[in-house]
């Protein structure tokens, strides 16, 4: 009786521990069933007694659950690293003339030629190759997981992927796959004002959209129109907007303008980014966060750009960052903001940067360097006349002690 009571308590404790460790993780029905089976096994095995040579006995329920419990952290880690599940997903295959669908549990979509519109929450897998197609997530639709599984997609005069206003989308590059998204020169309403379909970015995330780019596969973005990736603004009408990039191997070529441009909040937690940009490599009107305390952070390699990383509030907590810039490598600024308290902080990571004509680190407000390794080369800082103010200018002058 005592042994059975202990087994029951252990089973309940195991279930509670599972729920707590898996908080925030999307579990499938299979995961939940397995958890229930483990609890049931614990109760059944507790009634089976194994005799020992000493004359005493033990129950199976006293050690098998411990073995299963030891596997739980690995299961949780796998769930966290994957962050999506393709069970029951609806799959689409692009060609140059059509999109074929294989329905799963999710049928909230519409196909018009080679244009796919997602109209309801769900997991959707996209693959194939198309020279003139697009994917759009309808306004206000959240809970969408878009899995790129070997997709090569070019959008003619518009965005390859558009996440409309107030949408919630996770874009995943599936493990082991290479994906390529491109647009054309006409996807720029400055140069082509008559193009009403222009979105000015290969991946366009509109106002109020909350988008995560992730996955252990690779994604290449070729921006022939204007920007590579564009994230919208936070507004009272559409809600809070943000863009998060993690885990992904991301390559962006944006010779016309910015590789990544956010109007509200941009966070790059991990992964590998390789960037060539005509203007800013990574820009946010307000908040740009790179890495997180206690993590390795992302590897960011900027081969060419005008400005490197730029935001009104720029925070670097980790990562391995290399920047080759024409102007400022790091810049806390936004010419559209008046009286704003600009901040630039470096608390971790390794930064190796050079510029041909600008500043290595430029803050139009406060500057704080509390950790990490920072190496800066500028054309105005020579070995015969070193001057920190040339590599790290700070305005107003009263803010200089923040880094000195």
XYZ file of C-alpha atoms in Angstrom:
404
model
C 0.000 0.000 0.000
C 2.777 2.399 0.900
C 4.663 1.528 -2.313
C 1.551 2.133 -4.418
C 0.977 5.483 -2.726
C 4.571 6.494 -3.422
C 4.189 5.429 -7.057
C 1.030 7.494 -7.432
C 2.708 10.542 -5.902
C 5.679 10.045 -8.189
C 3.404 9.810 -11.237
C 1.620 13.023 -10.306
C 4.947 14.721 -9.659
C 6.263 13.483 -12.990
C 3.223 14.879 -14.812
C 3.538 18.253 -13.078
C 7.258 18.382 -13.860
C 6.506 17.600 -17.510
C 3.892 20.357 -17.724
C 6.245 22.852 -16.090
C 9.273 22.005 -18.239
C 7.184 22.063 -21.395
C 5.534 25.397 -20.673
C 5.419 27.543 -23.795
C 6.093 24.546 -26.044
C 3.528 23.495 -28.593
C 2.924 19.790 -27.858
C 1.224 17.488 -30.304
C -1.531 15.020 -29.440
C 1.089 12.285 -29.682
C 3.252 13.997 -27.067
C 0.313 14.285 -24.673
C -0.667 10.651 -25.244
C 2.876 9.496 -24.532
C 2.853 11.475 -21.301
C -0.384 9.790 -20.271
C 0.983 6.355 -21.158
C 4.076 6.963 -19.028
C 1.914 7.878 -16.056
C -0.253 4.795 -16.586
C 2.822 2.579 -16.867
C 4.093 3.954 -13.590
C 0.908 2.875 -11.819
C 0.838 -0.563 -13.457
C 4.498 -1.300 -12.910
C 4.207 -0.311 -9.281
C 2.104 -3.446 -8.738
C 4.793 -5.765 -10.168
C 7.274 -6.987 -7.587
C 10.746 -8.324 -8.349
C 12.210 -10.621 -5.652
C 15.782 -10.055 -4.512
C 18.271 -12.703 -3.226
C 18.049 -11.114 0.187
C 14.397 -12.072 0.414
C 13.083 -8.563 -0.068
C 11.648 -7.202 -3.308
C 11.333 -4.032 -5.325
C 8.759 -2.786 -7.801
C 9.443 -1.893 -11.419
C 7.704 1.375 -10.753
C 10.545 2.532 -8.569
C 13.188 2.724 -11.312
C 11.619 2.743 -14.804
C 9.952 6.160 -14.280
C 13.316 7.523 -13.205
C 14.804 6.345 -16.501
C 11.980 8.021 -18.412
C 12.359 11.177 -16.343
C 16.041 11.268 -17.284
C 15.004 11.421 -20.957
C 12.616 14.332 -20.408
C 15.183 17.155 -20.690
C 16.258 15.807 -24.084
C 12.610 15.720 -25.225
C 12.056 19.272 -24.038
C 15.258 20.454 -25.696
C 14.202 18.871 -28.958
C 10.804 20.543 -28.766
C 12.359 23.925 -28.044
C 14.922 23.655 -30.824
C 12.355 22.537 -33.389
C 9.552 24.876 -32.271
C 7.167 23.502 -34.874
C 5.518 20.257 -35.835
C 4.562 19.089 -39.321
C 2.053 16.430 -38.233
C -1.150 17.166 -40.113
C 0.433 19.984 -42.118
C -0.944 21.006 -45.484
C 1.706 20.885 -48.234
C 2.029 23.008 -51.360
C 4.307 22.488 -54.336
C 5.080 25.461 -56.581
C 5.761 25.216 -60.303
C 5.993 27.942 -62.928
C 2.376 27.422 -63.929
C 0.500 26.273 -60.823
C 0.464 25.340 -57.152
C -0.595 21.857 -56.158
C -1.951 21.242 -52.672
C -1.981 18.151 -50.491
C -4.468 18.840 -47.745
C -3.710 18.014 -44.150
C -5.565 19.310 -41.121
C -5.487 22.900 -42.340
C -7.584 24.061 -45.281
C -7.649 27.800 -44.692
C -5.992 28.858 -47.923
C -6.714 30.098 -51.414
C -4.787 29.476 -54.636
C -4.950 31.799 -57.613
C -2.558 30.585 -60.283
C 0.854 30.778 -58.617
C -0.305 33.065 -55.797
C -0.963 31.379 -52.442
C -2.947 33.126 -49.707
C -3.048 31.735 -46.167
C -6.381 32.623 -44.562
C -6.345 30.667 -41.284
C -3.988 29.406 -38.618
C -2.105 26.188 -39.233
C 1.115 24.621 -40.432
C 1.811 24.875 -44.142
C 4.760 23.353 -45.980
C 5.889 24.989 -49.217
C 8.345 23.542 -51.731
C 9.108 23.559 -55.446
C 10.281 26.240 -57.847
C 8.444 29.136 -59.437
C 9.638 32.154 -61.426
C 6.568 34.294 -60.759
C 4.688 33.444 -57.580
C 3.964 34.690 -54.089
C 2.793 33.725 -50.612
C 0.564 36.047 -48.587
C -0.709 35.674 -45.024
C -4.027 37.461 -44.751
C -4.500 40.438 -42.464
C -5.199 39.531 -38.841
C -4.391 35.830 -39.247
C -2.192 34.511 -36.446
C -0.856 31.102 -35.477
C 0.615 30.445 -38.914
C 3.731 28.297 -39.328
C 5.156 28.455 -42.822
C 7.741 25.726 -43.413
C 10.108 26.324 -46.323
C 11.131 22.890 -47.575
C 13.356 23.383 -50.585
C 11.497 26.380 -52.011
C 12.862 28.551 -54.814
C 10.411 31.385 -55.361
C 10.698 34.605 -57.350
C 7.997 37.253 -57.071
C 7.543 39.507 -60.095
C 7.035 43.083 -58.911
C 5.920 42.201 -55.380
C 7.010 40.374 -52.226
C 7.781 36.669 -52.323
C 6.295 36.398 -48.809
C 3.971 39.056 -47.394
C 2.750 38.908 -43.795
C -0.111 41.362 -43.759
C -1.130 43.678 -40.951
C -1.595 42.227 -37.447
C -0.583 38.758 -38.589
C 1.393 36.261 -36.530
C 3.737 34.079 -38.571
C 6.667 31.758 -37.944
C 8.723 31.172 -41.076
C 10.866 28.047 -40.747
C 13.645 26.854 -43.039
C 13.309 23.106 -42.663
C 16.331 21.140 -41.555
C 18.523 20.030 -44.448
C 16.853 22.258 -47.034
C 18.106 25.243 -49.018
C 15.543 27.914 -49.833
C 15.816 30.941 -52.131
C 13.436 33.911 -52.209
C 13.833 36.704 -54.754
C 11.985 39.644 -56.250
C 12.426 41.735 -59.376
C 13.558 45.288 -60.014
C 9.963 46.530 -60.253
C 9.267 45.697 -56.596
C 10.074 49.300 -55.713
C 7.351 51.931 -55.747
C 9.915 54.746 -55.657
C 11.338 53.729 -59.020
C 8.097 52.241 -60.340
C 5.252 54.361 -58.893
C 2.688 52.767 -61.204
C 3.277 49.330 -59.689
C 0.512 49.131 -57.098
C 1.620 45.637 -56.099
C 5.090 46.738 -55.019
C 5.937 45.828 -51.423
C 9.539 47.118 -51.456
C 10.907 43.924 -49.883
C 11.311 40.251 -50.648
C 9.839 39.377 -47.251
C 7.359 42.071 -46.215
C 5.974 42.086 -42.668
C 3.429 44.873 -42.374
C 2.334 47.063 -39.458
C 1.382 45.140 -36.332
C 2.771 41.858 -37.668
C 4.737 39.598 -35.346
C 7.085 37.399 -37.336
C 9.806 34.922 -36.419
C 12.366 33.693 -38.937
C 14.001 30.474 -37.766
C 14.903 26.897 -38.596
C 18.031 24.837 -39.055
C 17.901 25.001 -42.845
C 19.175 27.856 -44.991
C 17.441 30.819 -46.571
C 18.858 33.080 -49.279
C 17.131 36.395 -49.989
C 17.913 38.225 -53.246
C 16.481 41.738 -53.182
C 16.521 43.201 -56.673
C 13.828 45.777 -55.917
C 14.626 47.545 -52.648
C 14.915 45.816 -49.231
C 15.610 42.217 -48.352
C 13.373 41.924 -45.274
C 11.065 44.675 -44.060
C 9.182 44.727 -40.735
C 6.394 47.199 -40.085
C 5.483 49.665 -37.368
C 3.707 49.373 -34.041
C 0.439 51.310 -34.252
C -2.635 51.798 -32.087
C -4.802 50.327 -34.818
C -2.720 47.297 -35.833
C -0.936 46.561 -32.556
C 2.658 45.774 -31.651
C 5.057 44.773 -34.409
C 8.296 42.840 -34.089
C 10.676 40.657 -36.019
C 12.804 37.919 -34.435
C 15.573 35.983 -36.186
C 17.101 32.884 -34.580
C 18.921 29.655 -35.518
C 18.608 30.344 -39.218
C 21.420 30.369 -41.778
C 20.415 33.535 -43.623
C 22.120 35.131 -46.633
C 20.855 38.455 -47.949
C 21.890 40.369 -51.035
C 20.265 43.813 -51.191
C 22.296 46.059 -53.515
C 19.593 48.747 -53.725
C 18.808 49.516 -50.088
C 18.713 47.742 -46.693
C 19.208 44.037 -46.126
C 16.944 44.078 -43.021
C 14.805 47.072 -42.105
C 12.425 47.241 -39.137
C 10.206 50.132 -38.139
C 9.659 48.966 -34.560
C 11.615 46.119 -32.966
C 14.188 43.705 -34.373
C 15.898 40.940 -32.375
C 18.630 38.676 -33.740
C 19.219 35.943 -31.183
C 21.292 33.310 -32.970
C 22.081 31.732 -36.314
C 24.381 32.857 -39.080
C 23.768 35.968 -41.201
C 25.784 36.937 -44.275
C 24.881 40.316 -45.718
C 25.686 42.524 -48.711
C 23.700 45.756 -48.720
C 23.571 48.950 -50.729
C 22.630 51.004 -47.676
C 22.126 49.652 -44.136
C 22.971 46.049 -43.375
C 20.582 45.884 -40.395
C 18.371 48.847 -39.477
C 15.621 49.446 -36.947
C 13.880 52.762 -36.426
C 13.646 52.065 -32.701
C 14.973 48.848 -31.127
C 17.679 46.497 -32.354
C 18.908 43.735 -30.042
C 21.682 41.322 -31.010
C 22.315 38.222 -28.896
C 21.271 37.584 -25.313
C 23.154 37.341 -22.045
C 24.540 33.871 -21.395
C 24.302 32.751 -25.040
C 26.780 32.606 -27.918
C 24.603 34.898 -29.984
C 24.548 35.057 -33.783
C 27.382 35.125 -36.282
C 26.884 38.185 -38.461
C 29.163 38.865 -41.415
C 28.562 42.071 -43.327
C 30.675 41.990 -46.473
C 29.558 45.375 -47.781
C 27.187 48.142 -46.703
C 26.919 51.859 -46.079
C 25.860 51.688 -42.416
C 26.335 48.423 -40.517
C 23.973 48.037 -37.548
C 21.773 51.072 -36.937
C 18.938 51.810 -34.512
C 17.748 54.416 -32.072
C 18.349 51.892 -29.279
C 21.097 49.478 -30.277
C 22.047 46.713 -27.839
C 24.647 44.001 -28.482
C 24.798 41.288 -25.811
C 26.643 38.597 -27.727
C 27.657 37.214 -31.066
C 30.545 37.117 -33.480
C 30.137 40.209 -35.648
C 32.255 41.298 -38.606
C 31.377 44.483 -40.470
C 32.967 46.103 -43.527
C 31.210 49.452 -43.930
C 31.473 52.524 -46.095
C 30.114 54.763 -43.330
C 29.425 53.946 -39.650
C 29.785 50.346 -38.514
C 27.517 50.831 -35.480
C 25.207 53.810 -35.260
C 22.661 54.857 -32.635
C 20.607 57.311 -34.635
C 17.349 58.075 -36.397
C 17.044 61.364 -38.236
C 13.243 61.201 -38.000
C 13.273 61.300 -34.176
C 13.632 64.637 -32.416
C 14.699 64.837 -28.777
C 15.060 61.048 -28.510
C 17.455 59.547 -25.961
C 19.567 57.422 -28.290
C 21.482 54.574 -26.679
C 24.194 52.181 -27.809
C 25.378 49.436 -25.487
C 27.814 46.549 -25.929
C 27.835 44.004 -23.111
C 29.221 40.933 -24.870
C 30.329 39.338 -28.093
C 33.258 39.823 -30.413
C 33.102 42.680 -32.901
C 35.673 43.254 -35.630
C 34.783 46.234 -37.801
C 36.290 48.558 -40.376
C 35.010 51.531 -42.329
C 36.394 53.337 -45.353
C 34.996 56.785 -44.575
C 32.837 56.792 -41.442
C 32.996 56.030 -37.741
C 33.552 52.660 -36.189
C 31.005 53.310 -33.437
C 28.773 56.367 -33.521
C 26.208 57.207 -30.857
C 24.006 60.276 -31.031
C 23.242 59.748 -27.346
C 24.844 57.567 -24.712
C 27.389 54.824 -25.310
C 28.210 52.004 -22.914
C 30.775 49.227 -23.429
C 30.693 46.884 -20.439
C 31.857 43.603 -21.964
C 32.927 41.743 -25.053
C 35.802 42.375 -27.451
C 35.668 45.311 -29.849
C 38.192 45.902 -32.633
C 37.670 48.901 -34.909
C 39.641 50.182 -37.888
C 38.774 53.475 -39.551
C 40.420 55.417 -42.325
C 40.780 58.360 -39.930
C 42.504 56.375 -37.183
C 46.128 55.759 -38.087
C 48.825 54.014 -35.998
C 50.885 57.236 -35.913
C 48.041 59.355 -34.552
C 45.599 57.210 -32.601
C 42.544 58.963 -31.279
C 39.625 57.117 -29.675
C 37.301 59.971 -30.575
C 37.835 59.230 -34.253
C 36.805 55.603 -33.907
C 34.134 56.103 -31.280
C 32.452 59.518 -31.521
C 29.705 60.302 -29.068
C 27.223 63.161 -29.168
C 26.586 65.157 -27.068
C 30.103 65.367 -25.588
C 28.683 64.908 -22.079
C 27.883 61.288 -22.985
C 31.534 60.439 -23.669
C 32.326 59.227 -20.104
C 29.883 56.363 -20.727
C 32.540 54.600 -22.753
C 35.777 56.238 -21.682
